[in-house]
Amino acid sequence: MSEELQIFQDPQFDTSVIREETRTYYPFVKSFKNNDEIEITVYQQDALLQISEAALIIEGTLTKTAGAGDIVFTNNAGAYLFYSISFELNGKELDRVRDPGTVSSIRGYLCYGKNEEHSMAGWNLNSPHMVIYNAATKTFILRIPLCHLLGIFYDYKRVMFGKQTLRLLRARTDVNCYKVTTADTVGELTITNIELKVKNLFLNDVQKLNLLTQINEDKPILIPFRQWEFHELPTFTEGSTKEIWSVKTCTNVESPRYVIVAFQKGRKDVKTEDIMGFDNVDISNLKVHINSEYYPYEDMNLNFDGLKYTEVYNMYLRFAKMFATNSTPSITYPLFNTTSLFVIDCSKSDDSLKSSTIDLKLEIESRKGFPRGVRAYCVVVHDRIMEYLPLSGVVRSFI
């Protein structure tokens, strides 16, 4: 019987959760200098943790120590504070992101809409220098959801329990977090406090008994998500028109679903440039080689000077519609000329034809030759499934 004919059905109320509490967890060592490792452990035996909705609270100061120019935060400044971020469950690493600033910026352009812009402090394309900074006291405060930093929490929204550890490795420099208007201006960023806000859920007796029964049976819990794996090519042969980049060699279980390529010219670790921009560097063609297969089938024949990039922009739109929670793309067609992201779909393939080893290469061509100071970023999106045995506490890789 259809739903609209259920006129005698009693109203139903969800009373499985009797209490919610947001609790604050602090690092073991309060040293937040460059290259320091920060560890935050969450272990609450009598509660389920909504860790996917957890958020980092970062407080600090940003001061100008020299020069006559101005200093402002860049968009997504909080993510650039760290060199790597990892999440562990019972001592087993589930997900790790190297260079979370670049990875989250690429994911933000691809997946976020206007709703996400307003809910994430430090991320707003329309107003990148949003009010997170008190100019009078030189202090700032950021609230960064973990789902913005780690792919596992972008996909997996269910509660977790057990010993959970977040590891943060501070970046070696903070110049990517802010921008100065003149080269002689010197800024100093200091973090004074980092804490993790996590929602704890407490169940009623019926739900608690049902959960404990399944735990005593050691019923496996599968944790599926898409991992965003970061690779970087720091330099190109200046003046060359073609580059072959051997990105990685991996097993068949890490077969790429999507390969996202971006380029920057003279932006990284340069305080006068905006780290959030991704340059087209006059790319004319780009192909992904996975063993003997290559994607896309036809050459792109791009010409950014002539605004001829409709196909690669359409690839971006298809990815955004599949991954984004908001149907409105963040990058318009004119903006794509100065914020270029090349998304290659490798998901349609015959796994039976693949060997046990995957060799991933990029073939990159430029119309006028690569200029000095160009670096390339490659984000490989592949499926990952972890298996958690709740009674024994064993965590292992399923895929």
mmCIF file of C-alpha atoms in Angstrom:
data_model
loop_
_atom_site.group_PDB
_atom_site.id
_atom_site.type_symbol
_atom_site.label_atom_id
_atom_site.label_comp_id
_atom_site.label_asym_id
_atom_site.label_seq_id
_atom_site.Cartn_x
_atom_site.Cartn_y
_atom_site.Cartn_z
ATOM 1 C CA MET A 1 0.000 0.000 0.000
ATOM 2 C CA SER A 2 1.325 3.400 -0.944
ATOM 3 C CA GLU A 3 2.353 5.963 1.679
ATOM 4 C CA GLU A 4 -0.521 8.388 1.015
ATOM 5 C CA LEU A 5 -3.080 5.653 1.841
ATOM 6 C CA GLN A 6 -1.611 4.892 5.287
ATOM 7 C CA ILE A 7 -4.297 6.946 7.073
ATOM 8 C CA PHE A 8 -4.525 4.637 10.105
ATOM 9 C CA GLN A 9 -0.806 4.431 10.750
ATOM 10 C CA ASP A 10 0.292 5.674 14.163
ATOM 11 C CA PRO A 11 2.812 8.513 14.331
ATOM 12 C CA GLN A 12 6.350 7.351 15.005
ATOM 13 C CA PHE A 13 8.955 9.164 17.044
ATOM 14 C CA ASP A 14 12.660 8.419 17.190
ATOM 15 C CA THR A 15 13.610 8.040 20.855
ATOM 16 C CA SER A 16 16.697 5.887 20.333
ATOM 17 C CA VAL A 17 18.981 8.746 21.449
ATOM 18 C CA ILE A 18 18.111 10.074 24.896
ATOM 19 C CA ARG A 19 20.882 12.655 25.210
ATOM 20 C CA GLU A 20 23.430 14.517 23.112
ATOM 21 C CA GLU A 21 26.503 16.235 24.495
ATOM 22 C CA THR A 22 29.196 18.147 22.660
ATOM 23 C CA ARG A 23 32.460 17.605 24.502
ATOM 24 C CA THR A 24 35.860 19.186 24.043
ATOM 25 C CA TYR A 25 39.053 17.148 23.702
ATOM 26 C CA TYR A 26 42.540 18.644 23.937
ATOM 27 C CA PRO A 27 46.000 17.622 22.638
ATOM 28 C CA PHE A 28 48.410 15.830 24.952
ATOM 29 C CA VAL A 29 51.170 18.378 24.321
ATOM 30 C CA LYS A 30 50.325 22.039 23.782
ATOM 31 C CA SER A 31 53.101 22.880 21.359
ATOM 32 C CA PHE A 32 51.805 24.196 18.041
ATOM 33 C CA LYS A 33 54.965 25.440 16.340
ATOM 34 C CA ASN A 34 55.942 24.630 12.764
ATOM 35 C CA ASN A 35 56.780 20.934 12.204
ATOM 36 C CA ASP A 36 55.268 19.935 15.580
ATOM 37 C CA GLU A 37 53.063 16.838 15.778
ATOM 38 C CA ILE A 38 49.733 17.339 17.548
ATOM 39 C CA GLU A 39 47.792 14.313 18.818
ATOM 40 C CA ILE A 40 44.200 14.390 20.062
ATOM 41 C CA THR A 41 42.711 11.130 21.375
ATOM 42 C CA VAL A 42 38.994 10.563 21.927
ATOM 43 C CA TYR A 43 37.962 7.554 24.001
ATOM 44 C CA GLN A 44 34.481 7.557 25.508
ATOM 45 C CA GLN A 45 33.372 4.071 26.590
ATOM 46 C CA ASP A 46 29.733 4.795 27.384
ATOM 47 C CA ALA A 47 28.840 6.844 24.299
ATOM 48 C CA LEU A 48 28.760 6.752 20.535
ATOM 49 C CA LEU A 49 30.728 9.497 18.825
ATOM 50 C CA GLN A 50 29.421 11.483 15.854
ATOM 51 C CA ILE A 51 33.008 11.992 14.737
ATOM 52 C CA SER A 52 32.022 12.901 11.169
ATOM 53 C CA GLU A 53 30.433 16.096 12.553
ATOM 54 C CA ALA A 54 33.414 16.930 14.756
ATOM 55 C CA ALA A 55 35.290 20.182 14.245
ATOM 56 C CA LEU A 56 38.710 21.600 15.030
ATOM 57 C CA ILE A 57 38.762 24.903 16.909
ATOM 58 C CA ILE A 58 41.983 26.811 16.231
ATOM 59 C CA GLU A 59 42.871 30.045 18.004
ATOM 60 C CA GLY A 60 45.915 32.219 17.480
ATOM 61 C CA THR A 61 47.376 35.547 16.495
ATOM 62 C CA LEU A 62 48.439 37.057 13.178
ATOM 63 C CA THR A 63 50.661 40.124 13.410
ATOM 64 C CA LYS A 64 52.603 42.246 10.961
ATOM 65 C CA THR A 65 56.190 42.548 12.135
ATOM 66 C CA ALA A 66 57.643 44.643 9.289
ATOM 67 C CA GLY A 67 56.719 46.455 6.086
ATOM 68 C CA ALA A 68 54.128 49.006 5.018
ATOM 69 C CA GLY A 69 51.659 46.673 3.287
ATOM 70 C CA ASP A 70 48.541 44.936 4.547
ATOM 71 C CA ILE A 71 48.199 41.318 5.617
ATOM 72 C CA VAL A 72 45.018 39.244 5.150
ATOM 73 C CA PHE A 73 44.048 35.601 5.485
ATOM 74 C CA THR A 74 43.727 33.513 2.347
ATOM 75 C CA ASN A 75 40.653 31.442 1.679
ATOM 76 C CA ASN A 76 40.858 28.030 3.410
ATOM 77 C CA ALA A 77 43.681 29.330 5.612
ATOM 78 C CA GLY A 78 43.110 26.811 8.406
ATOM 79 C CA ALA A 79 43.813 23.771 6.227
ATOM 80 C CA TYR A 80 47.167 25.232 5.116
ATOM 81 C CA LEU A 81 48.335 25.272 8.744
ATOM 82 C CA PHE A 82 49.129 21.548 8.477
ATOM 83 C CA TYR A 83 51.435 19.384 6.393
ATOM 84 C CA SER A 84 49.431 16.191 6.977
ATOM 85 C CA ILE A 85 46.377 14.975 8.883
ATOM 86 C CA SER A 86 45.528 11.375 9.770
ATOM 87 C CA PHE A 87 42.766 9.550 11.642
ATOM 88 C CA GLU A 88 43.264 6.298 13.564
ATOM 89 C CA LEU A 89 40.813 3.825 15.078
ATOM 90 C CA ASN A 90 42.249 1.583 17.826
ATOM 91 C CA GLY A 91 45.756 2.385 16.607
ATOM 92 C CA LYS A 92 45.039 1.513 12.945
ATOM 93 C CA GLU A 93 45.226 4.345 10.432
ATOM 94 C CA LEU A 94 42.008 4.678 8.433
ATOM 95 C CA ASP A 95 42.723 7.792 6.385
ATOM 96 C CA ARG A 96 45.614 10.193 5.817
ATOM 97 C CA VAL A 97 45.823 13.367 3.762
ATOM 98 C CA ARG A 98 49.123 14.982 2.818
ATOM 99 C CA ASP A 99 48.962 18.709 2.099
ATOM 100 C CA PRO A 100 45.358 19.064 3.352
ATOM 101 C CA GLY A 101 45.324 22.708 2.242
ATOM 102 C CA THR A 102 45.685 21.862 -1.450
ATOM 103 C CA VAL A 103 43.498 18.735 -1.279
ATOM 104 C CA SER A 104 40.650 20.465 0.569
ATOM 105 C CA SER A 105 40.874 23.456 -1.785
ATOM 106 C CA ILE A 106 40.500 21.174 -4.809
ATOM 107 C CA ARG A 107 37.621 19.305 -3.136
ATOM 108 C CA GLY A 108 36.025 22.603 -2.164
ATOM 109 C CA TYR A 109 36.006 23.894 -5.735
ATOM 110 C CA LEU A 110 34.625 20.569 -6.970
ATOM 111 C CA CYS A 111 32.089 19.665 -4.296
ATOM 112 C CA TYR A 112 30.961 22.702 -2.303
ATOM 113 C CA GLY A 113 28.064 25.030 -2.933
ATOM 114 C CA LYS A 114 26.888 28.187 -1.211
ATOM 115 C CA ASN A 115 25.542 26.320 1.842
ATOM 116 C CA GLU A 116 28.940 24.855 2.643
ATOM 117 C CA GLU A 117 30.612 28.230 2.215
ATOM 118 C CA HIS A 118 28.605 29.720 5.066
ATOM 119 C CA SER A 119 29.054 26.716 7.380
ATOM 120 C CA MET A 120 32.853 26.517 7.196
ATOM 121 C CA ALA A 121 34.912 29.230 8.826
ATOM 122 C CA GLY A 122 37.763 30.160 6.527
ATOM 123 C CA TRP A 123 36.116 28.894 3.337
ATOM 124 C CA ASN A 124 34.126 31.415 1.315
ATOM 125 C CA LEU A 125 34.753 32.026 -2.380
ATOM 126 C CA ASN A 126 32.601 35.154 -2.501
ATOM 127 C CA SER A 127 34.327 36.744 0.486
ATOM 128 C CA PRO A 128 37.655 34.963 1.033
ATOM 129 C CA HIS A 129 38.774 37.335 3.781
ATOM 130 C CA MET A 130 35.698 36.704 5.911
ATOM 131 C CA VAL A 131 35.540 37.981 9.500
ATOM 132 C CA ILE A 132 37.660 35.485 11.419
ATOM 133 C CA TYR A 133 40.248 38.047 12.459
ATOM 134 C CA ASN A 134 40.052 40.733 15.144
ATOM 135 C CA ALA A 135 42.283 43.539 13.872
ATOM 136 C CA ALA A 136 42.280 45.301 17.244
ATOM 137 C CA THR A 137 43.659 42.348 19.235
ATOM 138 C CA LYS A 138 45.415 40.639 16.261
ATOM 139 C CA THR A 139 43.653 37.373 17.206
ATOM 140 C CA PHE A 140 41.745 34.884 15.080
ATOM 141 C CA ILE A 141 39.556 31.836 15.644
ATOM 142 C CA LEU A 142 38.674 29.102 13.144
ATOM 143 C CA ARG A 143 36.156 26.277 13.290
ATOM 144 C CA ILE A 144 37.022 23.639 10.672
ATOM 145 C CA PRO A 145 34.814 20.525 10.282
ATOM 146 C CA LEU A 146 36.774 17.283 9.971
ATOM 147 C CA CYS A 147 34.728 16.409 6.886
ATOM 148 C CA HIS A 148 36.471 19.326 5.167
ATOM 149 C CA LEU A 149 39.918 17.883 5.904
ATOM 150 C CA LEU A 150 39.507 14.100 5.635
ATOM 151 C CA GLY A 151 37.693 12.189 2.907
ATOM 152 C CA ILE A 152 36.494 9.473 5.286
ATOM 153 C CA PHE A 153 34.229 11.933 7.100
ATOM 154 C CA TYR A 154 32.963 13.442 3.867
ATOM 155 C CA ASP A 155 31.533 10.008 2.923
ATOM 156 C CA TYR A 156 31.041 8.014 6.128
ATOM 157 C CA LYS A 157 28.435 9.669 8.379
ATOM 158 C CA ARG A 158 27.725 6.893 10.882
ATOM 159 C CA VAL A 159 28.725 6.953 14.542
ATOM 160 C CA MET A 160 31.940 5.350 15.768
ATOM 161 C CA PHE A 161 33.200 3.986 19.054
ATOM 162 C CA GLY A 162 36.562 2.853 20.346
ATOM 163 C CA LYS A 163 39.840 4.694 20.728
ATOM 164 C CA GLN A 164 40.000 7.383 18.030
ATOM 165 C CA THR A 165 43.090 9.500 17.407
ATOM 166 C CA LEU A 166 43.547 12.569 15.238
ATOM 167 C CA ARG A 167 47.147 13.387 14.302
ATOM 168 C CA LEU A 168 48.071 16.800 12.944
ATOM 169 C CA LEU A 169 51.521 17.661 11.628
ATOM 170 C CA ARG A 170 52.114 21.400 11.447
ATOM 171 C CA ALA A 171 53.381 22.855 8.173
ATOM 172 C CA ARG A 172 56.974 23.976 7.982
ATOM 173 C CA THR A 173 55.831 27.500 7.055
ATOM 174 C CA ASP A 174 52.623 29.519 7.448
ATOM 175 C CA VAL A 175 53.045 31.872 4.481
ATOM 176 C CA ASN A 176 50.347 29.976 2.560
ATOM 177 C CA CYS A 177 47.793 30.936 5.225
ATOM 178 C CA TYR A 178 47.969 34.666 4.542
ATOM 179 C CA LYS A 179 48.775 37.125 1.777
ATOM 180 C CA VAL A 180 50.672 40.410 1.969
ATOM 181 C CA THR A 181 50.249 43.342 -0.415
ATOM 182 C CA THR A 182 53.941 44.305 -0.581
ATOM 183 C CA ALA A 183 57.031 42.116 -0.715
ATOM 184 C CA ASP A 184 58.674 43.891 2.249
ATOM 185 C CA THR A 185 55.747 43.064 4.565
ATOM 186 C CA VAL A 186 56.500 40.307 7.084
ATOM 187 C CA GLY A 187 53.799 38.446 8.983
ATOM 188 C CA GLU A 188 53.979 36.148 11.996
ATOM 189 C CA LEU A 189 51.284 33.560 12.728
ATOM 190 C CA THR A 190 51.131 31.871 16.122
ATOM 191 C CA ILE A 191 48.664 29.190 17.239
ATOM 192 C CA THR A 192 47.735 29.529 20.901
ATOM 193 C CA ASN A 193 45.171 26.724 21.226
ATOM 194 C CA ILE A 194 43.749 23.741 19.333
ATOM 195 C CA GLU A 195 40.804 21.684 20.521
ATOM 196 C CA LEU A 196 38.404 19.137 19.050
ATOM 197 C CA LYS A 197 34.627 19.399 19.504
ATOM 198 C CA VAL A 198 32.842 16.027 19.231
ATOM 199 C CA LYS A 199 29.167 15.184 19.690
ATOM 200 C CA ASN A 200 28.538 12.264 22.091
ATOM 201 C CA LEU A 201 25.291 10.265 21.722
ATOM 202 C CA PHE A 202 23.710 8.286 24.569
ATOM 203 C CA LEU A 203 21.154 5.569 23.674
ATOM 204 C CA ASN A 204 18.045 4.352 25.443
ATOM 205 C CA ASP A 205 18.127 0.921 27.107
ATOM 206 C CA VAL A 206 16.510 -0.940 24.203
ATOM 207 C CA GLN A 207 18.928 0.401 21.608
ATOM 208 C CA LYS A 208 21.874 -0.036 23.957
ATOM 209 C CA LEU A 209 20.991 -3.699 24.552
ATOM 210 C CA ASN A 210 20.565 -4.305 20.827
ATOM 211 C CA LEU A 211 23.943 -2.710 20.106
ATOM 212 C CA LEU A 212 25.720 -4.645 22.863
ATOM 213 C CA THR A 213 24.275 -7.912 21.552
ATOM 214 C CA GLN A 214 25.785 -7.323 18.122
ATOM 215 C CA ILE A 215 29.080 -6.210 19.642
ATOM 216 C CA ASN A 216 29.293 -9.433 21.694
ATOM 217 C CA GLU A 217 28.820 -11.371 18.470
ATOM 218 C CA ASP A 218 31.804 -9.432 17.075
ATOM 219 C CA LYS A 219 29.756 -8.567 14.012
ATOM 220 C CA PRO A 220 32.013 -6.778 11.476
ATOM 221 C CA ILE A 221 31.438 -3.095 10.820
ATOM 222 C CA LEU A 222 32.350 -1.982 7.306
ATOM 223 C CA ILE A 223 33.569 1.603 6.807
ATOM 224 C CA PRO A 224 33.441 2.517 3.094
ATOM 225 C CA PHE A 225 34.738 5.836 1.797
ATOM 226 C CA ARG A 226 36.640 7.442 -1.070
ATOM 227 C CA GLN A 227 40.245 8.281 -0.332
ATOM 228 C CA TRP A 228 41.774 11.422 -1.840
ATOM 229 C CA GLU A 229 45.444 10.571 -2.355
ATOM 230 C CA PHE A 230 47.772 13.494 -3.026
ATOM 231 C CA HIS A 231 50.838 13.555 -5.300
ATOM 232 C CA GLU A 232 53.004 16.486 -6.344
ATOM 233 C CA LEU A 233 55.422 17.182 -9.186
ATOM 234 C CA PRO A 234 57.458 20.168 -7.906
ATOM 235 C CA THR A 235 59.083 21.172 -11.188
ATOM 236 C CA PHE A 236 58.774 20.898 -14.963
ATOM 237 C CA THR A 237 61.411 21.089 -17.667
ATOM 238 C CA GLU A 238 61.301 24.776 -18.547
ATOM 239 C CA GLY A 239 60.276 25.429 -22.154
ATOM 240 C CA SER A 240 59.315 21.824 -22.919
ATOM 241 C CA THR A 241 55.903 21.187 -24.470
ATOM 242 C CA LYS A 242 55.417 17.646 -23.173
ATOM 243 C CA GLU A 243 55.966 15.973 -19.815
ATOM 244 C CA ILE A 244 55.489 12.347 -18.741
ATOM 245 C CA TRP A 245 54.835 12.008 -15.005
ATOM 246 C CA SER A 246 54.965 8.559 -13.386
ATOM 247 C CA VAL A 247 52.573 9.258 -10.533
ATOM 248 C CA LYS A 248 52.432 5.944 -8.665
ATOM 249 C CA THR A 249 52.489 2.183 -8.817
ATOM 250 C CA CYS A 250 49.886 0.446 -6.678
ATOM 251 C CA THR A 251 47.845 -2.729 -6.319
ATOM 252 C CA ASN A 252 44.629 -3.381 -8.200
ATOM 253 C CA VAL A 253 42.478 -2.669 -5.121
ATOM 254 C CA GLU A 254 43.604 0.980 -5.260
ATOM 255 C CA SER A 255 42.535 1.389 -8.864
ATOM 256 C CA PRO A 256 41.754 5.076 -9.531
ATOM 257 C CA ARG A 257 38.136 6.109 -9.992
ATOM 258 C CA TYR A 258 38.958 9.735 -10.719
ATOM 259 C CA VAL A 259 42.231 11.540 -11.342
ATOM 260 C CA ILE A 260 42.194 15.291 -10.656
ATOM 261 C CA VAL A 261 45.096 17.380 -11.949
ATOM 262 C CA ALA A 262 45.831 21.024 -11.108
ATOM 263 C CA PHE A 263 48.735 23.391 -11.785
ATOM 264 C CA GLN A 264 50.188 26.410 -10.012
ATOM 265 C CA LYS A 265 52.767 28.909 -11.193
ATOM 266 C CA GLY A 266 54.776 30.743 -8.550
ATOM 267 C CA ARG A 267 52.101 30.546 -5.836
ATOM 268 C CA LYS A 268 53.175 28.018 -3.224
ATOM 269 C CA ASP A 269 55.230 29.469 -0.353
ATOM 270 C CA VAL A 270 55.086 32.926 -1.981
ATOM 271 C CA LYS A 271 53.543 35.387 0.474
ATOM 272 C CA THR A 272 52.488 37.942 -2.150
ATOM 273 C CA GLU A 273 50.475 35.399 -4.191
ATOM 274 C CA ASP A 274 47.087 33.816 -3.569
ATOM 275 C CA ILE A 275 47.611 30.108 -2.870
ATOM 276 C CA MET A 276 43.987 29.325 -3.781
ATOM 277 C CA GLY A 277 44.400 29.918 -7.530
ATOM 278 C CA PHE A 278 45.011 27.069 -9.982
ATOM 279 C CA ASP A 279 46.561 28.114 -13.305
ATOM 280 C CA ASN A 280 45.885 26.590 -16.725
ATOM 281 C CA VAL A 281 49.561 27.109 -17.836
ATOM 282 C CA ASP A 282 48.241 26.864 -21.409
ATOM 283 C CA ILE A 283 47.630 23.106 -21.246
ATOM 284 C CA SER A 284 46.648 21.733 -24.651
ATOM 285 C CA ASN A 285 46.169 18.063 -23.799
ATOM 286 C CA LEU A 286 46.206 15.770 -20.787
ATOM 287 C CA LYS A 287 45.883 11.991 -20.660
ATOM 288 C CA VAL A 288 45.848 9.469 -17.836
ATOM 289 C CA HIS A 289 47.581 6.145 -18.573
ATOM 290 C CA ILE A 290 46.630 3.166 -16.401
ATOM 291 C CA ASN A 291 48.774 0.288 -17.655
ATOM 292 C CA SER A 292 47.750 -0.077 -21.316
ATOM 293 C CA GLU A 293 44.509 1.913 -21.006
ATOM 294 C CA TYR A 294 44.295 5.684 -21.364
ATOM 295 C CA TYR A 295 41.679 8.326 -20.555
ATOM 296 C CA PRO A 296 40.085 10.242 -22.193
ATOM 297 C CA TYR A 297 39.945 8.430 -25.514
ATOM 298 C CA GLU A 298 40.308 11.535 -27.700
ATOM 299 C CA ASP A 299 42.747 14.418 -27.383
ATOM 300 C CA MET A 300 41.395 17.498 -25.605
ATOM 301 C CA ASN A 301 42.830 20.087 -28.052
ATOM 302 C CA LEU A 302 42.533 22.890 -25.489
ATOM 303 C CA ASN A 303 43.205 26.568 -26.130
ATOM 304 C CA PHE A 304 42.686 28.665 -22.998
ATOM 305 C CA ASP A 305 43.666 31.896 -24.757
ATOM 306 C CA GLY A 306 40.822 31.309 -27.203
ATOM 307 C CA LEU A 307 38.421 30.190 -24.422
ATOM 308 C CA LYS A 308 38.321 26.734 -26.012
ATOM 309 C CA TYR A 309 37.959 24.435 -23.022
ATOM 310 C CA THR A 310 34.328 23.328 -23.112
ATOM 311 C CA GLU A 311 35.064 19.599 -22.838
ATOM 312 C CA VAL A 312 37.313 19.851 -19.796
ATOM 313 C CA TYR A 313 34.788 22.183 -18.134
ATOM 314 C CA ASN A 314 32.064 19.628 -18.852
ATOM 315 C CA MET A 315 34.204 16.986 -17.118
ATOM 316 C CA TYR A 316 34.325 19.264 -14.074
ATOM 317 C CA LEU A 317 30.525 19.711 -14.144
ATOM 318 C CA ARG A 318 29.888 15.960 -14.330
ATOM 319 C CA PHE A 319 32.119 15.333 -11.339
ATOM 320 C CA ALA A 320 30.524 18.202 -9.386
ATOM 321 C CA LYS A 321 27.012 16.848 -9.997
ATOM 322 C CA MET A 322 28.016 13.409 -8.758
ATOM 323 C CA PHE A 323 29.949 14.480 -5.659
ATOM 324 C CA ALA A 324 28.518 17.855 -4.673
ATOM 325 C CA THR A 325 25.702 18.387 -2.184
ATOM 326 C CA ASN A 326 24.728 21.562 -4.019
ATOM 327 C CA SER A 327 23.881 21.470 -7.722
ATOM 328 C CA THR A 328 25.254 24.986 -8.348
ATOM 329 C CA PRO A 329 28.922 24.717 -9.450
ATOM 330 C CA SER A 330 31.446 26.888 -7.639
ATOM 331 C CA ILE A 331 33.438 27.615 -10.808
ATOM 332 C CA THR A 332 31.669 29.291 -13.711
ATOM 333 C CA TYR A 333 32.883 28.933 -17.284
ATOM 334 C CA PRO A 334 34.752 32.301 -17.333
ATOM 335 C CA LEU A 335 36.299 31.621 -13.914
ATOM 336 C CA PHE A 336 37.529 28.219 -15.093
ATOM 337 C CA ASN A 337 40.145 30.022 -17.186
ATOM 338 C CA THR A 338 41.911 31.169 -13.994
ATOM 339 C CA THR A 339 40.815 28.310 -11.709
ATOM 340 C CA SER A 340 41.433 25.258 -13.888
ATOM 341 C CA LEU A 341 40.874 21.746 -12.556
ATOM 342 C CA PHE A 342 41.253 18.782 -14.899
ATOM 343 C CA VAL A 343 39.018 15.879 -13.836
ATOM 344 C CA ILE A 344 39.557 12.550 -15.616
ATOM 345 C CA ASP A 345 36.946 9.822 -15.103
ATOM 346 C CA CYS A 346 38.622 6.400 -14.883
ATOM 347 C CA SER A 347 35.745 4.596 -13.169
ATOM 348 C CA LYS A 348 34.443 2.793 -16.263
ATOM 349 C CA SER A 349 36.916 -0.001 -16.822
ATOM 350 C CA ASP A 350 37.048 -3.782 -17.010
ATOM 351 C CA ASP A 351 38.733 -4.926 -13.808
ATOM 352 C CA SER A 352 39.172 -8.436 -15.202
ATOM 353 C CA LEU A 353 41.628 -7.087 -17.772
ATOM 354 C CA LYS A 354 43.810 -5.394 -15.195
ATOM 355 C CA SER A 355 46.888 -6.964 -13.712
ATOM 356 C CA SER A 356 47.586 -7.127 -9.989
ATOM 357 C CA THR A 357 49.759 -4.010 -10.325
ATOM 358 C CA ILE A 358 48.537 -0.617 -11.501
ATOM 359 C CA ASP A 359 50.979 1.798 -13.140
ATOM 360 C CA LEU A 360 49.534 5.333 -13.226
ATOM 361 C CA LYS A 361 51.142 7.924 -15.521
ATOM 362 C CA LEU A 362 50.158 11.379 -16.736
ATOM 363 C CA GLU A 363 50.937 12.705 -20.203
ATOM 364 C CA ILE A 364 50.812 16.515 -20.109
ATOM 365 C CA GLU A 365 51.190 18.811 -23.129
ATOM 366 C CA SER A 366 51.418 22.604 -23.291
ATOM 367 C CA ARG A 367 50.848 24.809 -26.349
ATOM 368 C CA LYS A 368 53.667 27.268 -25.641
ATOM 369 C CA GLY A 369 55.927 25.277 -23.331
ATOM 370 C CA PHE A 370 55.978 25.138 -19.556
ATOM 371 C CA PRO A 371 57.156 28.379 -17.914
ATOM 372 C CA ARG A 372 59.479 28.543 -14.938
ATOM 373 C CA GLY A 373 58.045 27.881 -11.490
ATOM 374 C CA VAL A 374 55.216 25.519 -12.516
ATOM 375 C CA ARG A 375 54.289 22.642 -10.238
ATOM 376 C CA ALA A 376 51.591 20.008 -10.740
ATOM 377 C CA TYR A 377 49.235 18.385 -8.248
ATOM 378 C CA CYS A 378 47.511 15.057 -8.795
ATOM 379 C CA VAL A 379 44.709 13.827 -6.532
ATOM 380 C CA VAL A 380 43.814 10.169 -7.060
ATOM 381 C CA VAL A 381 40.329 9.302 -5.807
ATOM 382 C CA HIS A 382 39.916 5.583 -5.159
ATOM 383 C CA ASP A 383 37.596 3.365 -3.124
ATOM 384 C CA ARG A 384 38.559 2.208 0.336
ATOM 385 C CA ILE A 385 36.738 -0.118 2.756
ATOM 386 C CA MET A 386 37.937 -0.746 6.301
ATOM 387 C CA GLU A 387 36.601 -3.536 8.512
ATOM 388 C CA TYR A 388 36.204 -3.062 12.268
ATOM 389 C CA LEU A 389 35.591 -5.975 14.653
ATOM 390 C CA PRO A 390 34.063 -4.210 17.686
ATOM 391 C CA LEU A 391 34.581 -6.918 20.314
ATOM 392 C CA SER A 392 38.232 -7.670 19.583
ATOM 393 C CA GLY A 393 38.934 -4.088 18.482
ATOM 394 C CA VAL A 394 40.729 -5.257 15.328
ATOM 395 C CA VAL A 395 40.740 -2.862 12.363
ATOM 396 C CA ARG A 396 41.928 -4.068 8.991
ATOM 397 C CA SER A 397 41.747 -3.105 5.361
ATOM 398 C CA PHE A 398 38.917 -4.797 3.494
ATOM 399 C CA ILE A 399 39.662 -3.018 0.195
#
